[in-house]
CSV table of C-alpha atoms in Angstrom, one decimal:
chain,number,residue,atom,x,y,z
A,226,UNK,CA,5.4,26.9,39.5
A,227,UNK,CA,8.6,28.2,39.8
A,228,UNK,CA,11.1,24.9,39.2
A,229,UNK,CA,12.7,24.4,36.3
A,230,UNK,CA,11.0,23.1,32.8
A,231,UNK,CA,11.7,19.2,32.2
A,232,UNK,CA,12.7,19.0,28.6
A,233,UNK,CA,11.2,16.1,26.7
A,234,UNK,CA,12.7,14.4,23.4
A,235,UNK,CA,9.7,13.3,21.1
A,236,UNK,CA,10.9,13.0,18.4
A,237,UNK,CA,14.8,13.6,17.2
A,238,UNK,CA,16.4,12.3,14.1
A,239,UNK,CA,13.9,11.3,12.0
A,240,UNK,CA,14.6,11.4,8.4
A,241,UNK,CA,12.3,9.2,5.7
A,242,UNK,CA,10.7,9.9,2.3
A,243,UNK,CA,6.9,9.1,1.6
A,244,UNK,CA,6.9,8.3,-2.6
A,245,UNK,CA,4.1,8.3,-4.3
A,246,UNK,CA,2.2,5.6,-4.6
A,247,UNK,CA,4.0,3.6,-1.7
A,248,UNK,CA,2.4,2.9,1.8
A,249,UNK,CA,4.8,3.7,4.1
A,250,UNK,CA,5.1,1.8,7.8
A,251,UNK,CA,6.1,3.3,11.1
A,252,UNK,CA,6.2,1.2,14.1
A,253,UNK,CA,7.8,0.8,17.9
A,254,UNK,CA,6.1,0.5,21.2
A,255,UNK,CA,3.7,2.8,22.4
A,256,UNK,CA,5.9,6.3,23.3
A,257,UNK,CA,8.0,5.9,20.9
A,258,UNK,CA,7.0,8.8,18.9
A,259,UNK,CA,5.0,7.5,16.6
A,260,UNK,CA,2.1,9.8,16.8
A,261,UNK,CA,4.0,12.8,17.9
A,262,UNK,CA,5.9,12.1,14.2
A,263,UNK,CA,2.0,11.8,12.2
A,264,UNK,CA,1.1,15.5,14.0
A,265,UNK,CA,4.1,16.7,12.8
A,266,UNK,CA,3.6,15.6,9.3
A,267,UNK,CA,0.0,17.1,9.4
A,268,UNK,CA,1.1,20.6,10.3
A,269,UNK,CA,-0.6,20.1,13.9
A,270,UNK,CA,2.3,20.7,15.9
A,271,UNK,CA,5.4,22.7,14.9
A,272,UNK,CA,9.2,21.9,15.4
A,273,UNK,CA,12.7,23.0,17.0
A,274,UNK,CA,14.8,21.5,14.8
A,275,UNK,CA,14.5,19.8,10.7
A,276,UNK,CA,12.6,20.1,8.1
A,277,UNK,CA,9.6,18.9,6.6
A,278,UNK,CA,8.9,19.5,2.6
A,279,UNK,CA,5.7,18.6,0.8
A,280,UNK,CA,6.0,18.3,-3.1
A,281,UNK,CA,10.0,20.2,-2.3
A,282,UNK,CA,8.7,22.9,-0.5
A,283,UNK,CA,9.3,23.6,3.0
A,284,UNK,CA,6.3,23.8,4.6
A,285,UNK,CA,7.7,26.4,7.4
A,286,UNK,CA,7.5,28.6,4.4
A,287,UNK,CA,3.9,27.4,3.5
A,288,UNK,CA,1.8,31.3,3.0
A,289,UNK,CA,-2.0,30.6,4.1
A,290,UNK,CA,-3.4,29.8,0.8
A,291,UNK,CA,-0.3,27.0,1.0
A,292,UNK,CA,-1.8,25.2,4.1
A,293,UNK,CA,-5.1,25.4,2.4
A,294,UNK,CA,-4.0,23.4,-0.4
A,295,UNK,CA,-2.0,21.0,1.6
A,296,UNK,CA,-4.8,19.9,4.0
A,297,UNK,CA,-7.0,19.5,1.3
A,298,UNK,CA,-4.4,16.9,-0.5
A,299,UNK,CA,-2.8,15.3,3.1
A,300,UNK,CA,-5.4,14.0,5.3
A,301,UNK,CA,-5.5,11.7,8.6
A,302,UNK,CA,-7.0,9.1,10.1
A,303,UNK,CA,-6.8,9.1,14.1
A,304,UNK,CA,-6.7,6.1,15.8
A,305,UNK,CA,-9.9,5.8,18.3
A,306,UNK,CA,-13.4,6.0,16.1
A,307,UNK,CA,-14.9,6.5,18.9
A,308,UNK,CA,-13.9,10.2,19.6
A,309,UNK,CA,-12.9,11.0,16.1
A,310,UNK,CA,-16.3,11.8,15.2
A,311,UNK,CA,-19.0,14.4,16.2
A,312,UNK,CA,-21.3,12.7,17.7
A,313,UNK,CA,-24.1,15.5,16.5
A,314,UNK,CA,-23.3,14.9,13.3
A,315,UNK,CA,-25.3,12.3,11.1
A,316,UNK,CA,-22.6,10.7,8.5
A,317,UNK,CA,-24.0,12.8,5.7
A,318,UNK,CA,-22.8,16.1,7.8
A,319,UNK,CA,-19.6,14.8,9.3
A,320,UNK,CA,-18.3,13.9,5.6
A,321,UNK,CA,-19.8,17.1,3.8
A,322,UNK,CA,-17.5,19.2,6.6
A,323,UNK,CA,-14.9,19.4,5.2
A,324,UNK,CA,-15.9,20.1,1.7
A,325,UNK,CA,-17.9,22.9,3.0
A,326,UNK,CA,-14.6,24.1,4.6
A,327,UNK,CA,-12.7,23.8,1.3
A,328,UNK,CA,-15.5,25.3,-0.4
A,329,UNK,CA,-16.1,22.4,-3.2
A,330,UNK,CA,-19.4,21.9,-5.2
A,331,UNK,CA,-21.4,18.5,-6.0
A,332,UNK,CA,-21.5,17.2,-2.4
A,333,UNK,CA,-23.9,14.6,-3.1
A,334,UNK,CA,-22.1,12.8,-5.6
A,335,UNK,CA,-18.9,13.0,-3.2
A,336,UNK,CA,-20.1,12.2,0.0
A,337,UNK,CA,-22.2,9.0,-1.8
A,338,UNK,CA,-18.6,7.5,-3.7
A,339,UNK,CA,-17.1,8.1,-0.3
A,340,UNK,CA,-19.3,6.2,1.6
A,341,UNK,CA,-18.8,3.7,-1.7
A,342,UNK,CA,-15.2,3.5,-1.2
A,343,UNK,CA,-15.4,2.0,2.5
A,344,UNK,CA,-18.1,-0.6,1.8
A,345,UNK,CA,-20.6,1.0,3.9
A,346,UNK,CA,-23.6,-0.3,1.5
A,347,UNK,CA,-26.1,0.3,0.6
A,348,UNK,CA,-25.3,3.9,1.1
A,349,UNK,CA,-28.7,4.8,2.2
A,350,UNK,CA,-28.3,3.2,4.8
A,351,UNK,CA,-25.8,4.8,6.7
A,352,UNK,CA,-26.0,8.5,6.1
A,353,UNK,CA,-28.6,9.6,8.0
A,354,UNK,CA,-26.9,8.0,10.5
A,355,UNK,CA,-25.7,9.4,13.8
A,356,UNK,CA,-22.7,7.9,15.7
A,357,UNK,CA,-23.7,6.1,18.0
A,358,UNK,CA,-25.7,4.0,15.8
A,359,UNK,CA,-22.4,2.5,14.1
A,360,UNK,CA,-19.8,0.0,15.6
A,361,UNK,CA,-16.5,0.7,16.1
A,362,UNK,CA,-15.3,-0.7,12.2
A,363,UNK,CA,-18.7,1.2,10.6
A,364,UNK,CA,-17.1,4.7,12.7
A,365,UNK,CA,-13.5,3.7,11.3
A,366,UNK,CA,-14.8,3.9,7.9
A,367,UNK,CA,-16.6,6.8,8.1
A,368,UNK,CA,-13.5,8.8,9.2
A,369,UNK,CA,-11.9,7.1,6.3
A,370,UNK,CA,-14.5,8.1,3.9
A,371,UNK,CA,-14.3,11.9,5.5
A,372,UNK,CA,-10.4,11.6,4.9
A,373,UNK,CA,-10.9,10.2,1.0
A,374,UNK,CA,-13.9,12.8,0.2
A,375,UNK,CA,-11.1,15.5,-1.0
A,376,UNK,CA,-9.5,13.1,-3.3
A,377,UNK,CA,-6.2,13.4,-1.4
A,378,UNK,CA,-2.5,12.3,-2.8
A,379,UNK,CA,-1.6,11.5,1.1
A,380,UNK,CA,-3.2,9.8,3.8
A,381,UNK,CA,-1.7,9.8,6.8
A,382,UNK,CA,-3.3,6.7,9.5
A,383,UNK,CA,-2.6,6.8,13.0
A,384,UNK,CA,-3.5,3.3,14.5
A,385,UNK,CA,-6.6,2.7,12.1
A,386,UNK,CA,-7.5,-0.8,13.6
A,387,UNK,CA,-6.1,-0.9,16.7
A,388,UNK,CA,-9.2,-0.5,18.6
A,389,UNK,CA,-11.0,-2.6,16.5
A,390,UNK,CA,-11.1,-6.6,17.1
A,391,UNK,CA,-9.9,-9.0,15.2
A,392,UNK,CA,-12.0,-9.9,12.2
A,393,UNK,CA,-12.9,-5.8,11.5
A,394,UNK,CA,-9.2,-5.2,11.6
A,395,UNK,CA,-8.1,-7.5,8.7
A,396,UNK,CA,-11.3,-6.5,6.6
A,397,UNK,CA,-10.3,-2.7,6.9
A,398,UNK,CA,-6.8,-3.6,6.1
A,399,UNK,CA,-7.7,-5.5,3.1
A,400,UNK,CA,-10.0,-2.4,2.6
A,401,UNK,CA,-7.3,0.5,2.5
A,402,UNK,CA,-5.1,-2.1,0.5
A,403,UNK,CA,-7.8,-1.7,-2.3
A,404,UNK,CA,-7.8,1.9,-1.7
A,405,UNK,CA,-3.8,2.4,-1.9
A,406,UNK,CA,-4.1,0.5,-5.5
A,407,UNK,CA,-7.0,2.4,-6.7
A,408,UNK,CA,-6.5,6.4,-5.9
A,409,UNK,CA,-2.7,5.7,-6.0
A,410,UNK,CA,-2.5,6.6,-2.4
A,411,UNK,CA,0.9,7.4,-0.3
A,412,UNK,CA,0.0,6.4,2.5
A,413,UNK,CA,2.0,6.7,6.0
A,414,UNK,CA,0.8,3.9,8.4
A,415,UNK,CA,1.5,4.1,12.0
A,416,UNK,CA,1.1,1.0,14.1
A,417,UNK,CA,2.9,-0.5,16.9
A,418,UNK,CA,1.6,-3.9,15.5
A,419,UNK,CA,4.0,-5.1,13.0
A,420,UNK,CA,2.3,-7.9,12.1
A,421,UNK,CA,-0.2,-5.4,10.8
A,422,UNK,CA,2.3,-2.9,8.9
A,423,UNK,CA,3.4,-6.4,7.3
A,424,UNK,CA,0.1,-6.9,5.4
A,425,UNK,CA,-0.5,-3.0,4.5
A,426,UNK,CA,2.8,-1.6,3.8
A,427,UNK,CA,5.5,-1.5,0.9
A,428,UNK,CA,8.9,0.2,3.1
A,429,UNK,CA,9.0,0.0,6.8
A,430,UNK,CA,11.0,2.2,9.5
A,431,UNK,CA,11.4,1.0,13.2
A,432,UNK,CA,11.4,3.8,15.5
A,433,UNK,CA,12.7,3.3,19.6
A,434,UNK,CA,12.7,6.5,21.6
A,435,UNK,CA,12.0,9.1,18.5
A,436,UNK,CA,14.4,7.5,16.6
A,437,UNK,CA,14.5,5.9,13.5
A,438,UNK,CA,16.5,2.4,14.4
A,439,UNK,CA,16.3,0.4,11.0
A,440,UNK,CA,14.7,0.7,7.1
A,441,UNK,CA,13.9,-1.0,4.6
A,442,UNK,CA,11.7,-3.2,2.1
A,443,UNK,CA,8.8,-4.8,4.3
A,444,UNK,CA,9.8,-8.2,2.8
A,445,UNK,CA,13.9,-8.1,3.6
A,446,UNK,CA,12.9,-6.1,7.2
A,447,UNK,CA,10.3,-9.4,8.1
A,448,UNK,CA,12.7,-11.7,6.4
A,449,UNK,CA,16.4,-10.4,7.8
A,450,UNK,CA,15.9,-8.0,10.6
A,451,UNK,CA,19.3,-5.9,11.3
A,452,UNK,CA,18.5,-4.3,14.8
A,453,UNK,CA,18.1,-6.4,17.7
A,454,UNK,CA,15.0,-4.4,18.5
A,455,UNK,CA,13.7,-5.0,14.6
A,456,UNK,CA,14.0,-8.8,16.1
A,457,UNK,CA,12.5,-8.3,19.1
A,458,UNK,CA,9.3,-6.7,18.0
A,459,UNK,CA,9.0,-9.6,15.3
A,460,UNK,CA,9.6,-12.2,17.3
A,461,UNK,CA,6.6,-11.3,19.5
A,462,UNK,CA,4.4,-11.7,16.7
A,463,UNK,CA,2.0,-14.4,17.8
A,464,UNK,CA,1.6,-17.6,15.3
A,465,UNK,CA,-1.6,-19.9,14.9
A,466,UNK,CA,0.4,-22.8,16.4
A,467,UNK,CA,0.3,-23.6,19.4
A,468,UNK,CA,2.7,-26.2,19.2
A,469,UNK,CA,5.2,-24.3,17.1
A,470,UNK,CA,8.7,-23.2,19.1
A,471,UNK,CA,11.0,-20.4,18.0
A,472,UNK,CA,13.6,-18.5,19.6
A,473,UNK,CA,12.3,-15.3,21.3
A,474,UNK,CA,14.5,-11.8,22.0
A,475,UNK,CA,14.5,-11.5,25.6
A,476,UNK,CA,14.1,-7.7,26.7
A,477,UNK,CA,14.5,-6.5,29.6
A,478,UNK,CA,14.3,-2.8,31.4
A,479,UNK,CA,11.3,-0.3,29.9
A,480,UNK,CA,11.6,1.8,26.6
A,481,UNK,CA,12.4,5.1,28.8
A,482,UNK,CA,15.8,3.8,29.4
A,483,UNK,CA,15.4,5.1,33.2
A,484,UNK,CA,16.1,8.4,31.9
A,485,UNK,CA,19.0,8.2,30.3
A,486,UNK,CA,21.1,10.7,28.5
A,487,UNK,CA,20.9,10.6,24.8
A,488,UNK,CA,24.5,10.4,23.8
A,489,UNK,CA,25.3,6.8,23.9
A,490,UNK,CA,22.9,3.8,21.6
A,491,UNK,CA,19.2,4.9,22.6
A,492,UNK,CA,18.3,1.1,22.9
A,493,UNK,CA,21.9,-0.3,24.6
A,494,UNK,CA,20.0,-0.6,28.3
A,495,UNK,CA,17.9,-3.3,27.1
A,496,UNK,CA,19.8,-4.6,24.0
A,497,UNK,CA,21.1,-8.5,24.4
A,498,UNK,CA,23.7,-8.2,21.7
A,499,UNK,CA,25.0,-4.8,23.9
A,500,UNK,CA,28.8,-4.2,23.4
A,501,UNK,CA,31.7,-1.2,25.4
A,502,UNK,CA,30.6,0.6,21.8
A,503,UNK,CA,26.9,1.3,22.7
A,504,UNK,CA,28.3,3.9,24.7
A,505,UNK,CA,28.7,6.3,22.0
A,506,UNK,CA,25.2,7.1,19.5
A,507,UNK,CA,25.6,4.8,16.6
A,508,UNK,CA,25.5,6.3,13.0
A,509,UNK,CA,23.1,5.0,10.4
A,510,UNK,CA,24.8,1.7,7.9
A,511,UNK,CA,23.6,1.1,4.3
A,512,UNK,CA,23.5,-3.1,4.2
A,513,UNK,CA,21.7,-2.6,0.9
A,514,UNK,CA,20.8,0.7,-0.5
A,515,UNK,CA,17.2,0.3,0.5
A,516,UNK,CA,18.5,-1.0,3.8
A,517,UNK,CA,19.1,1.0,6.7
A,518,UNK,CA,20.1,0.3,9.9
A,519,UNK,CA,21.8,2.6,12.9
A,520,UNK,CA,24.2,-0.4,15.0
A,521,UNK,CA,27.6,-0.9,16.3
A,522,UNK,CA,27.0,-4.7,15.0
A,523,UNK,CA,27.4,-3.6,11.6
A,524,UNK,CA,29.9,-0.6,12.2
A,525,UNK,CA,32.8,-2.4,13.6
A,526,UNK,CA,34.5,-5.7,12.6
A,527,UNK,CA,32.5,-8.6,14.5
A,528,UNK,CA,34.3,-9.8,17.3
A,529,UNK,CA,33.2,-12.9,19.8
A,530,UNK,CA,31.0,-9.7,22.0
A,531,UNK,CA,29.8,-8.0,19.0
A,532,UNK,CA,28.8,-11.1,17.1
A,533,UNK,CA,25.4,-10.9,14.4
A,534,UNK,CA,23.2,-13.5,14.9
A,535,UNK,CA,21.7,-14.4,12.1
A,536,UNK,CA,17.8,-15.4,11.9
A,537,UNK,CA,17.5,-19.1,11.2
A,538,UNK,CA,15.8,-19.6,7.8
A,539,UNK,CA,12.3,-20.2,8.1
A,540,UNK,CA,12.0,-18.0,11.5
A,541,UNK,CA,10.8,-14.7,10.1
A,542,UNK,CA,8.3,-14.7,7.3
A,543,UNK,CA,8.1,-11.8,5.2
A,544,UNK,CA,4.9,-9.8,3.8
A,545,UNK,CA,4.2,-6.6,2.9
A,546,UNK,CA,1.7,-5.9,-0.2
């Protein structure tokens, strides 16, 4: 219309590595970037800046019968059941799609160990089914079983359970645990429910505003969180105590920051352990090598305003499977 473009940062300095085998957690608050990151990944948006490499290959330099190959072997799961699915589509059809697409042979047999593989039994059961005939978990797992029908290395999951309640939530997690173990899954879990990435996931990174703020072992991240934002998201876990007291990270202010620049700490408007050095971007710290963590606290010597607190025994409790 004639004014000038607003330029928006999604996503910017993001670096990880998804091994095989591991189930790998992202979560932050909603905005954050978490899905932007996931689209990314799957090759459904494209970027200005970075890499991303599949197997050591670029996949900017991915040729046509490249892309084929890797969306057969990286699938996702999107977050709301309820629109993920074709609602025209019996269960049968929306899981034989996309072998049709890939052109693969004995359908049957695929589609029926699917369905298998997310406890939708008996199988005969649900495939003649059309959407709205399921709940919410039954839709979940079909997209799950769509996703698992290629026999993929990689699954990426966009907020799986989120929309589900309570009781669905930790039988599909306990679900995709199985899974991970059995087809030797890498799996890259995006949640802003840490409590969640805590039960599914081996490594976790905490993201704030695109950014990657602190890695590292799910255990040692639950157990001895580095970034005062790592703290606050656990510390507004819920427990099933009503009695119970523990100190809480105050935050105050809203994750856009008001709009500010990005050359100082992406976090320092809100932080309660801020310092005259969150003026300037902070550069990622090793604690441990599987420990990562981008904070003035731990790239200066501690002084009475840039003191660490550190988490009383007993207030975080690790998981992780």
């Amino acid at each position: 219309m004639g004014r000038d473009r607003k330029t928006v940062t999604a996503v910017d300095d993001v670096s990880l590595a998804l091994r095989p085998g591991i189930a790998h957690g992202i979560v932050g608050e909603s905005g954050c970037g978490k899905s932007s990151l996931l689209d990314v990944l799957a090759g459904l948006e494209s970027v200005d800046g970075g890499a991303v490499t599949y197997d050591g290959r670029p996949t900017a330099e991915f040729s046509r019968r490249d892309w084929m190959a890797f969306r057969r072997d990286v699938q996702i799961v999107f977050q709301n059941p309820f629109e993920s699915l074709d609602p025209k589509l019996t269960v049968r059809e929306a899981i034989a799609e996309p072998l049709a697409v890939h052109s693969i042979d004995d359908r049957h047999e695929r589609i029926e160990t699917a369905v298998e593989r997310v406890e939708l039994r008996p199988v005969e059961r649900y495939l003649e089914k059309l959407p709205h005939q399921l709940s919410g978990g039954e839709r979940q797992r079909v997209s799950i079983a769509r996703a698992l029908v290629l026999e993929p290395s990689v699954l990426l999951a966009d907020e799986p359970v989120s929309m589900l309640d309570v009781s669905t939530q930790a039988n599909i997690l306990s679900m995709l645990s199985s899974l991970i173990d059995e087809l030797d899954l890498s799996v890259l879990y995006v949640s802003h429910d840490i409590s969640t990435v805590g039960y599914l996931c081996d490594e976790v990174s905490v993201m704030y505003l695109g950014e990657v703020v602190e890695s590292a072992p799910t255990n040692r991240l639950l157990g001895e969180p580095a970034h005062p934002y790592s703290r606050a998201l656990i510390d507004a876990v819920p427990i099933p105590d009503p009695y119970a007291e523990r100190e809480r990270t105050a935050l105050v202010g809203t994750p856009d920051g008001g709009g500010r620049d990005r050359t100082g700490c992406l976090f320092g408007d809100r932080c309660p352990d801020r310092t005259p050095a969150c003026e300037r971007r902070p550069e990622p710290v090793a604690l441990e090598p599987t420990h990562r963590v981008s904070c003035h606290l731990y790239t200066e010597e501690p002084t009475d305003e840039t003191a660490v607190r550190t988490p009383v025994p007993g207030e975080h409790h690790g998981g992780g499977r």
